[in-house]
């Protein structure tokens, strides 16, 4: 079946990774004999960087944070902003693996040495078409894209380490079984590429749960890849997902395995880091090095400190997690500029980097490195094999995906909204409050929703045959794909105030996470101030009355927030917990109760948080 493309793994050249660790996948070994390579190199032929001379151009194609978006993301979630020569900006529809495959295949043409790598979050928080099948379709698609290697991201742990191992090695789901057998689908065989998890170790054994590094080789050209996810993964994943695992420091881990690769004779090294930064502009062609001397002055965030401290032997960092687009030069510990890239998210961009490899030194000539982000436009032919794969899995999902849940009057933006208070955030928080307000459901007085849990927009234009304005189950699932169970807890007013201040302080100081709030909860957010002071004292009110630090409030939130996720430790102090329905169930119930074809749900005003800039 086209839905389960498989490569012949026995035809792939594999170099050993960590001792005692299974290595899965490598580049297809389509190369001349070693003798032929030596003869040609000795003759000094191919000195243009493409062939057998001393200097060889190696193409590195990379992307990150796909999140199972095989189909083009809808609405503003499927657009990127580009700055034109006259300084004005334009929105471009982008993404879709059918188009990504075509762009990558076209980019590889004429490049003898080409590697495709990714920086994590390939799966998890995925649309229903792949999420319903525990992301098996996404792995099939990545195999078809000829992905060579990826790091793990935090979302690779959404279903735990055992499920991640299944993604790597294959096998039927332990409870759902084998998908598509009735349609002739082959049993799931896992990824043809290695997932790298250098800084994720088993708490008991201390060993990485998957390969820590991978060495790509062709014609004697060797490039090592070290893959890590953010050390703070336990703060952004449910406790069950990271049970029994330890997440190490990114810099220490990369430096450790850099030394190991050097001892093995691998001097050209790329780090795949699922952690990122925030550029000063959202334009995909923004020059984050500015007019200076190439020091990444236009990007901030965790990746800057990581890049400045990772061993100078590492030649480039491919990053992710923040869903931003940048191609920057950040100085290494010796003060020399080093490439750091990120390609937005959802398959909307890919990065094309030329690494000039010196056969004599076996190292990358950093001064010759060139890189740029490219938009995955939808004006190229679709890749037929990917289209067939998508059609097969859509057909399998259709009976569930196409069920109508409600109606909307216009686009209600969530993931695609850059505002602190998102219109769709208001809808979700209100749905949670309404679903958990009855006394027998928890008696909630207010609800809080984490912004990162809103994975898409609700788009007015029909995605299929359902008609404009109709919200299908597949669309609502894409907005809330985690199926987190709702919790209602007792929370003191003091801890509620502290939680709101944690949005802009502590681990959220440099990358704020503004909770979406239910109707009746209001306050002022003053972004001209710093840290916790941004949440203005005395302005936090519930139904017009100031929150009393000494009172107790019943607060509804998903289990991720109730566990203190995203740096909200104050929310984990809740007591008298009642577990309710899933976030998706209460969302769909709200859509059904508050909309009809004649009276669709309007776009909320999003006026609960007063923002001062």
Coordinates of C-alpha atoms in Angstrom, one line a residue:
X1 CA 0.0 0.0 0.0
X2 CA 1.1 3.6 -0.7
X3 CA 0.3 4.3 2.9
X4 CA 3.2 2.3 4.2
X5 CA 6.2 3.1 2.1
X6 CA 9.3 1.2 3.3
X7 CA 13.0 1.5 2.3
X8 CA 15.3 -1.5 2.0
X9 CA 17.2 -1.0 5.3
X10 CA 19.7 -3.6 4.3
X11 CA 20.8 -1.3 1.5
X12 CA 21.5 1.5 3.8
X13 CA 25.0 2.3 5.1
X14 CA 25.1 2.4 8.9
X15 CA 27.9 3.7 11.1
X16 CA 27.7 2.6 14.7
X17 CA 26.5 5.1 17.2
X18 CA 26.8 4.7 21.0
X19 CA 28.2 1.4 22.3
X20 CA 25.5 -1.1 22.9
X21 CA 22.8 1.1 21.3
X22 CA 20.8 0.1 18.3
X23 CA 21.3 2.5 15.3
X24 CA 18.3 2.7 13.0
X25 CA 18.7 4.0 9.5
X26 CA 21.3 5.9 7.5
X27 CA 21.7 7.3 4.0
X28 CA 21.2 4.9 1.1
X29 CA 24.6 3.7 0.1
X30 CA 24.6 4.7 -3.6
X31 CA 28.3 5.2 -4.1
X32 CA 31.2 3.9 -6.2
X33 CA 33.7 1.5 -4.7
X34 CA 36.2 2.7 -2.2
X35 CA 39.0 2.0 -4.7
X36 CA 37.3 4.2 -7.4
X37 CA 36.9 7.0 -4.9
X38 CA 40.5 6.9 -3.9
X39 CA 41.7 6.8 -7.5
X40 CA 39.6 9.8 -8.4
X41 CA 40.6 11.8 -5.3
X42 CA 44.3 11.1 -5.9
X43 CA 43.9 12.4 -9.5
X44 CA 42.6 15.7 -8.1
X45 CA 39.4 15.6 -10.1
X46 CA 36.2 17.5 -9.2
X47 CA 37.7 20.5 -7.5
X48 CA 34.4 22.6 -7.9
X49 CA 33.1 21.4 -4.6
X50 CA 30.6 19.0 -6.1
X51 CA 32.8 16.0 -6.9
X52 CA 35.9 14.3 -5.7
X53 CA 38.3 17.2 -5.0
X54 CA 39.6 18.3 -1.7
X55 CA 36.7 20.8 -1.0
X56 CA 33.3 19.2 -1.2
X57 CA 30.0 21.0 -0.8
X58 CA 27.6 19.1 1.4
X59 CA 23.9 20.2 1.3
X60 CA 22.1 20.1 4.6
X61 CA 18.3 20.4 4.3
X62 CA 16.5 20.8 7.6
X63 CA 13.2 21.5 9.2
X64 CA 11.6 21.3 12.6
X65 CA 8.3 21.1 14.6
X66 CA 6.2 19.4 11.9
X67 CA 3.7 18.1 14.5
X68 CA 2.1 15.7 12.1
X69 CA 0.9 18.4 9.7
X70 CA 0.8 16.3 6.6
X71 CA -2.0 18.3 5.0
X72 CA -1.5 22.1 4.5
X73 CA -2.3 23.9 7.8
X74 CA -5.5 25.9 7.5
X75 CA -6.0 29.6 8.1
X76 CA -3.3 31.8 9.5
X77 CA -1.6 28.7 10.9
X78 CA -0.7 27.9 7.3
X79 CA 0.8 31.2 6.4
X80 CA 4.2 32.9 6.7
X81 CA 5.2 36.5 6.5
X82 CA 7.8 37.6 4.1
X83 CA 9.3 41.1 3.7
X84 CA 9.5 42.4 0.1
X85 CA 12.3 44.5 -1.4
X86 CA 10.3 47.7 -0.8
X87 CA 10.0 47.0 2.9
X88 CA 6.3 45.9 2.9
X89 CA 5.3 42.5 4.0
X90 CA 3.2 39.8 2.4
X91 CA 1.4 36.7 3.7
X92 CA 2.1 33.5 1.8
X93 CA 0.2 30.2 2.1
X94 CA 2.7 27.6 3.0
X95 CA 3.1 24.0 4.2
X96 CA 1.8 20.6 3.5
X97 CA 4.0 17.5 3.2
X98 CA 2.9 17.0 -0.4
X99 CA 4.6 20.3 -1.2
X100 CA 7.4 19.9 1.2
X101 CA 8.4 16.6 -0.5
X102 CA 8.5 18.3 -3.9
X103 CA 10.5 21.3 -2.6
X104 CA 13.1 19.0 -0.9
X105 CA 13.3 16.7 -4.0
X106 CA 13.9 19.7 -6.3
X107 CA 16.5 21.1 -3.9
X108 CA 18.4 17.9 -3.9
X109 CA 18.8 17.9 -7.7
X110 CA 22.4 18.3 -8.7
X111 CA 23.7 17.9 -5.2
X112 CA 25.8 14.8 -4.9
X113 CA 26.1 15.1 -1.2
X114 CA 22.8 15.9 0.4
X115 CA 21.5 15.2 3.9
X116 CA 18.0 15.9 5.3
X117 CA 17.8 16.4 9.1
X118 CA 15.2 17.6 11.6
X119 CA 15.2 19.2 15.1
X120 CA 12.4 17.4 16.8
X121 CA 8.6 17.5 17.4
X122 CA 8.0 15.6 14.2
X123 CA 5.0 14.0 16.0
X124 CA 2.7 14.9 18.9
X125 CA 0.0 17.6 19.0
X126 CA -0.9 16.4 15.6
X127 CA -4.1 16.8 13.5
X128 CA -6.7 14.0 13.7
X129 CA -5.7 12.3 10.4
X130 CA -2.4 11.2 12.0
X131 CA -3.1 11.7 15.7
X132 CA -6.0 9.2 15.6
X133 CA -3.4 6.6 14.5
X134 CA -0.8 7.5 17.1
X135 CA 1.2 9.3 14.4
X136 CA 2.1 6.3 12.3
X137 CA 1.1 8.2 9.2
X138 CA 3.6 10.9 10.0
X139 CA 6.4 8.4 10.3
X140 CA 5.5 6.9 7.0
X141 CA 5.5 10.3 5.4
X142 CA 8.9 11.2 6.9
X143 CA 10.3 7.9 5.5
X144 CA 9.0 8.9 2.1
X145 CA 10.7 12.3 2.5
X146 CA 14.0 10.5 2.9
X147 CA 14.6 12.1 6.3
X148 CA 18.1 10.9 7.4
X149 CA 18.1 11.9 11.1
X150 CA 16.2 13.9 13.7
X151 CA 16.5 14.8 17.3
X152 CA 13.7 14.1 19.7
X153 CA 11.6 17.0 20.8
X154 CA 9.4 17.4 23.9
X155 CA 6.3 16.3 22.0
X156 CA 7.9 13.0 21.1
X157 CA 7.3 12.1 24.8
X158 CA 3.6 13.0 24.8
X159 CA 2.7 9.2 25.0
X160 CA 5.9 8.2 26.9
X161 CA 9.2 6.5 26.2
X162 CA 7.7 3.1 25.2
X163 CA 5.6 4.7 22.5
X164 CA 8.5 6.7 21.2
X165 CA 10.5 3.4 21.0
X166 CA 7.6 2.0 18.9
X167 CA 7.9 5.0 16.6
X168 CA 11.6 4.1 16.1
X169 CA 11.4 0.4 15.9
X170 CA 7.9 -0.4 14.8
X171 CA 5.2 -2.7 16.0
X172 CA 1.4 -2.5 16.5
X173 CA 0.0 -0.1 19.2
X174 CA -0.3 -2.0 22.5
X175 CA -4.0 -1.2 23.0
X176 CA -5.3 0.1 19.6
X177 CA -3.6 -2.7 17.7
X178 CA -2.6 -2.6 14.0
X179 CA -4.2 0.1 12.0
X180 CA -5.6 -0.4 8.5
X181 CA -5.3 -4.2 8.3
X182 CA -8.8 -4.3 6.7
X183 CA -7.5 -2.0 3.9
X184 CA -4.3 -4.1 3.4
X185 CA -1.9 -1.8 5.2
X186 CA 1.3 -3.5 6.2
X187 CA 2.2 -3.7 9.9
X188 CA 3.9 -0.5 11.2
X189 CA 7.6 -0.9 10.7
X190 CA 8.8 2.3 12.4
X191 CA 11.2 5.0 11.3
X192 CA 13.8 4.4 8.6
X193 CA 15.8 7.3 10.2
X194 CA 17.4 7.4 13.7
X195 CA 15.7 9.5 16.4
X196 CA 18.6 10.9 18.5
X197 CA 18.1 11.5 22.3
X198 CA 21.6 12.1 23.6
X199 CA 20.4 14.0 26.8
X200 CA 17.5 11.7 27.6
X201 CA 18.5 8.8 29.8
X202 CA 16.9 6.0 31.7
X203 CA 16.9 7.0 35.4
X204 CA 17.9 3.5 36.5
X205 CA 20.7 2.7 34.0
X206 CA 21.9 6.2 33.1
X207 CA 22.0 5.2 29.4
X208 CA 20.4 7.2 26.6
X209 CA 17.0 5.7 25.6
X210 CA 17.8 6.0 21.9
X211 CA 21.0 6.7 20.0
X212 CA 22.8 9.8 21.1
X213 CA 24.5 10.5 17.7
X214 CA 24.6 9.4 14.1
X215 CA 27.4 9.6 11.5
X216 CA 26.5 10.2 7.9
X217 CA 29.1 9.0 5.4
X218 CA 29.5 9.1 1.6
X219 CA 32.6 8.7 -0.4
X220 CA 34.7 9.2 2.7
X221 CA 32.9 12.4 3.7
X222 CA 31.8 12.0 7.3
X223 CA 29.4 14.3 9.2
X224 CA 28.3 13.6 12.8
X225 CA 24.9 14.6 14.2
X226 CA 24.2 14.9 17.9
X227 CA 20.5 15.2 18.9
X228 CA 19.1 16.7 22.1
X229 CA 15.8 18.0 23.4
X230 CA 15.4 20.9 25.8
X231 CA 16.5 20.1 29.4
X232 CA 13.1 21.5 30.6
X233 CA 11.0 18.9 28.7
X234 CA 9.5 17.6 32.0
X235 CA 8.1 21.1 32.5
X236 CA 6.2 21.0 29.2
X237 CA 5.1 17.4 29.1
X238 CA 2.7 15.5 31.4
X239 CA 4.4 13.6 34.2
X240 CA 3.4 10.3 32.8
X241 CA 5.1 11.1 29.5
X242 CA 8.5 11.5 31.1
X243 CA 8.2 8.9 33.9
X244 CA 11.5 7.1 34.5
X245 CA 13.5 9.5 32.4
X246 CA 16.2 12.1 33.1
X247 CA 16.8 15.1 30.9
X248 CA 20.4 16.4 30.9
X249 CA 21.9 19.8 30.2
X250 CA 22.0 20.5 26.4
X251 CA 25.5 22.0 26.3
X252 CA 27.1 19.4 28.6
X253 CA 25.6 16.6 26.6
X254 CA 26.6 18.0 23.1
X255 CA 30.1 18.7 24.3
X256 CA 30.4 15.1 25.8
X257 CA 29.4 13.5 22.5
X258 CA 31.5 15.9 20.4
X259 CA 34.6 14.6 22.2
X260 CA 33.4 11.0 21.5
X261 CA 32.9 11.8 17.8
X262 CA 36.3 13.4 17.6
X263 CA 38.0 10.3 19.1
X264 CA 36.3 8.3 16.3
X265 CA 37.8 10.6 13.7
X266 CA 34.6 12.6 13.0
X267 CA 35.5 16.3 13.0
X268 CA 32.5 17.7 11.1
X269 CA 29.6 17.9 13.6
X270 CA 26.1 19.3 13.5
X271 CA 24.0 19.6 16.7
X272 CA 20.2 19.0 16.3
X273 CA 18.8 20.9 19.3
X274 CA 15.1 21.0 20.1
X275 CA 15.4 24.4 21.8
X276 CA 15.2 27.7 20.2
X277 CA 15.1 31.5 20.2
X278 CA 12.9 34.4 19.3
X279 CA 13.9 36.7 16.4
X280 CA 13.1 40.4 16.6
X281 CA 10.9 40.0 13.5
X282 CA 8.4 37.3 12.5
X283 CA 9.4 37.8 8.8
X284 CA 10.9 34.6 7.4
X285 CA 13.6 36.5 5.6
X286 CA 14.5 38.7 8.5
X287 CA 18.3 39.2 8.8
X288 CA 18.9 38.4 12.5
X289 CA 22.6 39.3 12.2
X290 CA 21.6 42.9 11.4
X291 CA 24.2 45.2 9.9
X292 CA 26.8 44.1 12.5
X293 CA 29.6 41.5 12.3
X294 CA 27.5 38.4 12.4
X295 CA 26.7 38.0 16.1
X296 CA 23.0 37.1 16.0
X297 CA 22.0 40.4 17.5
X298 CA 18.5 40.0 16.3
X299 CA 17.6 36.8 18.2
X300 CA 17.1 36.1 21.9
X301 CA 16.1 33.2 24.1
X302 CA 17.6 30.0 25.4
X303 CA 19.3 29.0 22.2
X304 CA 21.7 32.0 22.4
X305 CA 23.3 30.8 25.6
X306 CA 23.4 27.3 24.3
X307 CA 25.1 28.3 21.1
X308 CA 27.7 30.5 22.9
X309 CA 28.7 27.6 25.1
X310 CA 28.6 24.5 22.8
X311 CA 32.1 23.3 21.8
X312 CA 33.7 25.2 18.9
X313 CA 34.2 21.8 17.2
X314 CA 30.4 21.8 16.4
X315 CA 30.0 23.5 13.1
X316 CA 26.3 24.4 13.1
X317 CA 23.2 24.1 15.2
X318 CA 19.8 23.2 13.7
X319 CA 17.2 24.2 16.2
X320 CA 13.4 24.2 16.9
X321 CA 10.8 24.3 19.7
X322 CA 9.9 28.0 19.4
X323 CA 8.3 27.7 16.0
X324 CA 10.3 30.7 14.7
X325 CA 12.3 31.3 11.5
X326 CA 15.9 32.4 11.7
X327 CA 19.3 31.9 10.1
X328 CA 21.8 33.5 12.4
X329 CA 25.5 33.6 13.2
X330 CA 26.1 33.4 17.0
X331 CA 29.7 33.4 18.3
X332 CA 31.0 30.1 19.7
X333 CA 33.1 30.1 22.9
X334 CA 36.2 31.2 20.9
X335 CA 34.2 34.2 19.6
X336 CA 34.0 32.8 16.0
X337 CA 30.6 33.1 14.3
X338 CA 28.7 29.8 13.9
X339 CA 25.5 29.1 12.1
X340 CA 22.2 28.6 14.0
X341 CA 19.0 27.9 12.1
X342 CA 15.3 27.3 12.6
X343 CA 12.6 26.7 10.0
X344 CA 9.3 27.9 11.6
X345 CA 6.9 25.0 12.1
X346 CA 4.3 22.7 10.5
X347 CA 6.4 22.2 7.3
X348 CA 6.0 25.8 6.2
X349 CA 9.8 26.3 5.6
X350 CA 12.9 24.3 5.1
X351 CA 16.5 25.5 5.5
X352 CA 19.1 24.9 2.8
X353 CA 22.6 25.0 4.1
X354 CA 25.9 24.5 2.2
X355 CA 28.6 23.0 4.4
X356 CA 32.0 23.1 2.7
X357 CA 33.9 20.0 3.8
X358 CA 37.7 19.8 3.6
X359 CA 38.8 16.3 2.9
X360 CA 42.3 17.0 4.1
X361 CA 41.2 18.2 7.6
X362 CA 37.9 16.3 7.6
X363 CA 36.3 19.4 8.9
X364 CA 33.8 22.0 7.8
X365 CA 35.3 25.3 6.6
X366 CA 33.0 27.6 8.5
X367 CA 33.8 30.7 6.6
X368 CA 32.4 29.1 3.5
X369 CA 29.1 28.0 5.1
X370 CA 26.0 29.5 3.4
X371 CA 22.4 29.1 4.5
X372 CA 18.9 30.4 3.9
X373 CA 15.3 29.6 4.8
X374 CA 12.9 28.8 1.9
X375 CA 9.1 28.9 1.9
X376 CA 7.3 25.7 1.2
X377 CA 5.0 27.3 -1.3
X378 CA 1.9 25.6 -2.7
X379 CA 2.6 26.5 -6.3
X380 CA 4.6 23.4 -7.1
X381 CA 3.2 20.0 -8.1
X382 CA 2.1 17.8 -5.2
X383 CA 4.2 14.7 -4.6
X384 CA 2.0 11.8 -5.8
X385 CA 3.3 9.3 -3.3
X386 CA 2.6 11.6 -0.4
X387 CA -0.9 12.5 -1.8
X388 CA -1.7 8.8 -2.0
X389 CA -0.5 8.2 1.5
X390 CA -2.6 11.0 2.8
X391 CA -5.7 9.8 0.9
X392 CA -5.3 6.3 2.3
X393 CA -5.2 7.5 5.9
X394 CA -7.9 10.2 5.5
X395 CA -10.2 7.5 4.2
X396 CA -9.5 5.4 7.3
X397 CA -10.2 8.4 9.6
X398 CA -13.2 9.9 7.7
X399 CA -16.0 8.3 9.7
X400 CA -14.8 10.0 12.8
X401 CA -13.1 13.1 11.3
X402 CA -16.1 14.4 9.3
X403 CA -18.7 14.4 12.1
X404 CA -20.0 18.0 12.5
X405 CA -19.6 19.6 16.0
X406 CA -20.8 23.1 15.6
X407 CA -20.8 26.2 13.4
X408 CA -18.7 29.4 13.4
X409 CA -19.5 32.8 11.8
X410 CA -15.9 33.6 10.8
X411 CA -12.3 32.5 11.5
X412 CA -11.6 32.2 15.2
X413 CA -7.9 32.5 15.5
X414 CA -5.9 30.5 18.1
X415 CA -2.5 29.2 17.1
X416 CA -2.3 31.8 14.3
X417 CA -3.0 34.8 16.6
X418 CA -0.1 36.8 17.8
X419 CA -2.2 38.5 20.5
X420 CA -1.7 37.6 24.2
X421 CA -5.4 36.9 24.5
X422 CA -6.5 34.8 21.6
X423 CA -10.2 34.7 20.5
X424 CA -10.1 30.9 20.4
X425 CA -8.5 30.9 23.8
X426 CA -11.6 32.7 25.2
X427 CA -13.8 30.1 23.6
X428 CA -11.8 27.2 25.0
X429 CA -11.7 28.7 28.5
X430 CA -15.4 29.4 28.4
X431 CA -16.1 25.9 27.3
X432 CA -14.0 24.5 30.2
X433 CA -15.8 26.8 32.7
X434 CA -19.2 25.8 31.5
X435 CA -18.4 22.1 31.4
X436 CA -17.0 22.1 34.9
X437 CA -19.3 24.7 36.6
X438 CA -22.1 22.4 37.7
X439 CA -21.7 21.3 41.3
X440 CA -21.5 17.6 40.3
X441 CA -18.9 18.4 37.7
X442 CA -16.6 20.3 40.0
X443 CA -18.2 23.6 40.8
X444 CA -15.7 25.7 38.8
X445 CA -15.7 29.5 39.2
X446 CA -13.1 30.2 36.5
X447 CA -11.0 28.4 34.0
X448 CA -7.4 28.8 32.8
X449 CA -6.0 27.4 29.5
X450 CA -2.3 27.2 28.5
X451 CA -1.7 29.0 25.2
X452 CA 0.6 26.2 23.9
X453 CA -2.3 23.7 24.1
X454 CA -4.1 25.6 21.3
X455 CA -2.7 24.0 18.2
X456 CA -4.6 25.5 15.4
X457 CA -7.3 28.0 14.4
X458 CA -11.0 27.3 13.7
X459 CA -11.3 28.2 10.1
X460 CA -14.6 29.3 8.4
X461 CA -13.7 27.9 5.0
X462 CA -14.7 24.3 4.5
X463 CA -11.8 21.8 4.6
X464 CA -13.9 19.2 2.8
X465 CA -17.5 18.6 1.8
X466 CA -18.9 19.7 5.2
X467 CA -19.7 23.3 4.0
X468 CA -18.3 26.7 5.1
X469 CA -18.6 27.5 8.8
X470 CA -19.0 23.9 9.9
X471 CA -16.6 22.7 12.6
X472 CA -15.9 19.0 12.2
X473 CA -14.5 16.6 14.8
X474 CA -11.3 16.5 12.9
X475 CA -11.0 20.3 13.1
X476 CA -11.8 20.5 16.8
X477 CA -9.3 17.7 17.4
X478 CA -6.6 19.6 15.5
X479 CA -7.2 22.5 17.9
X480 CA -7.0 20.3 21.0
X481 CA -5.2 17.1 20.2
X482 CA -3.8 16.1 23.6
X483 CA -7.1 14.8 25.1
X484 CA -6.0 16.1 28.5
X485 CA -8.5 15.3 31.3
X486 CA -10.0 18.4 32.9
X487 CA -9.3 19.0 36.6
X488 CA -11.1 21.3 39.1
X489 CA -9.2 22.2 42.2
X490 CA -9.4 24.5 45.2
X491 CA -6.9 27.3 44.8
X492 CA -6.2 30.1 47.2
X493 CA -6.6 33.6 45.9
X494 CA -2.9 34.2 46.7
X495 CA -1.8 31.2 44.6
X496 CA -4.1 32.3 41.8
X497 CA -2.4 35.7 41.8
X498 CA 1.0 34.1 41.9
X499 CA 0.1 31.9 38.9
X500 CA -0.9 34.9 36.8
X501 CA 2.4 36.5 37.7
X502 CA 4.3 33.3 36.7
X503 CA 3.1 34.0 33.2
X504 CA 5.8 36.7 32.9
X505 CA 8.4 35.7 35.5
X506 CA 10.5 32.7 36.5
X507 CA 11.0 30.3 33.6
X508 CA 8.5 32.4 31.6
X509 CA 10.4 35.7 32.0
X510 CA 12.0 35.8 28.6
X511 CA 9.3 33.9 26.7
X512 CA 6.0 34.8 28.3
X513 CA 3.1 32.3 28.4
X514 CA -0.2 34.2 28.8
X515 CA -2.9 31.9 30.1
X516 CA -6.3 32.2 28.3
X517 CA -9.0 33.1 30.8
X518 CA -12.7 32.4 31.1
X519 CA -15.4 35.1 31.1
X520 CA -15.5 37.2 34.3
X521 CA -11.8 37.0 35.0
X522 CA -10.1 40.3 34.1
X523 CA -6.8 42.0 34.8
X524 CA -4.2 44.4 33.3
X525 CA -1.0 43.3 31.8
X526 CA 1.6 46.1 31.6
X527 CA 4.4 45.0 29.2
X528 CA 6.3 48.2 29.8
X529 CA 7.3 46.8 33.2
X530 CA 9.5 43.8 33.9
X531 CA 8.9 40.3 35.4
X532 CA 6.0 39.7 37.8
X533 CA 5.3 43.4 37.9
X534 CA 3.8 43.1 34.5
X535 CA 0.6 41.7 36.1
X536 CA -0.6 44.9 37.7
X537 CA -1.5 44.5 41.4
X538 CA -5.1 45.2 42.3
X539 CA -6.4 44.7 38.8
X540 CA -7.2 41.0 39.0
X541 CA -10.9 40.6 39.4
X542 CA -13.5 37.9 39.1
X543 CA -16.9 39.2 38.0
X544 CA -15.9 42.7 39.0
X545 CA -14.7 41.8 42.5
X546 CA -10.9 41.8 43.4
X547 CA -9.4 38.4 43.9
X548 CA -9.1 37.9 47.7
X549 CA -5.7 36.3 48.6
X550 CA -7.3 34.7 51.6
X551 CA -10.3 33.2 49.8
X552 CA -10.5 29.8 48.1
X553 CA -11.6 29.5 44.4
X554 CA -12.6 26.5 42.4
X555 CA -10.4 26.6 39.2
X556 CA -10.8 24.4 36.1
X557 CA -7.8 23.6 34.0
X558 CA -6.4 20.7 32.1
X559 CA -4.3 18.1 33.9
X560 CA -1.1 19.5 32.4
X561 CA -1.6 22.9 34.0
X562 CA -2.9 21.3 37.2
X563 CA 0.5 19.5 37.4
X564 CA 2.4 22.8 37.3
X565 CA 3.3 22.5 33.6
X566 CA 4.8 25.4 31.6
X567 CA 6.3 26.9 34.7
X568 CA 3.0 27.4 36.7
X569 CA 4.1 25.8 39.9
X570 CA 1.4 27.8 41.8
X571 CA -1.3 25.8 40.0
X572 CA 0.1 22.6 41.3
X573 CA -0.8 23.7 44.9
X574 CA -4.5 23.0 44.2
X575 CA -6.4 20.6 46.5
X576 CA -9.7 18.7 46.5
X577 CA -9.2 17.7 42.9
X578 CA -12.1 16.4 40.8
X579 CA -11.3 14.9 37.4
X580 CA -13.8 15.6 34.7
X581 CA -14.2 15.0 31.0
X582 CA -11.4 15.6 28.5
X583 CA -10.7 19.1 27.2
X584 CA -11.8 18.0 23.7
X585 CA -15.1 16.7 25.0
X586 CA -16.0 19.9 26.8
X587 CA -14.9 21.9 23.8
X588 CA -17.1 20.0 21.4
X589 CA -20.0 20.1 23.9
X590 CA -19.7 23.9 24.1
X591 CA -19.7 24.2 20.3
X592 CA -22.9 22.0 20.1
X593 CA -24.6 24.0 22.8
X594 CA -23.8 27.5 21.5
X595 CA -24.0 27.3 17.7
X596 CA -26.3 26.2 14.9
X597 CA -26.4 26.7 11.2
X598 CA -28.8 29.6 11.7
X599 CA -26.9 31.1 14.7
X600 CA -23.2 30.3 14.3
X601 CA -20.7 31.1 17.1
X602 CA -19.4 34.6 16.7
X603 CA -15.8 35.7 17.1
X604 CA -15.2 36.7 20.8
X605 CA -14.1 40.3 21.5
X606 CA -11.0 39.0 23.4
X607 CA -11.2 41.9 25.9
X608 CA -10.6 40.2 29.2
X609 CA -6.9 41.1 29.5
X610 CA -6.1 44.8 29.2
X611 CA -2.6 45.0 27.6
X612 CA -0.4 48.1 28.1
X613 CA 2.5 48.2 25.6

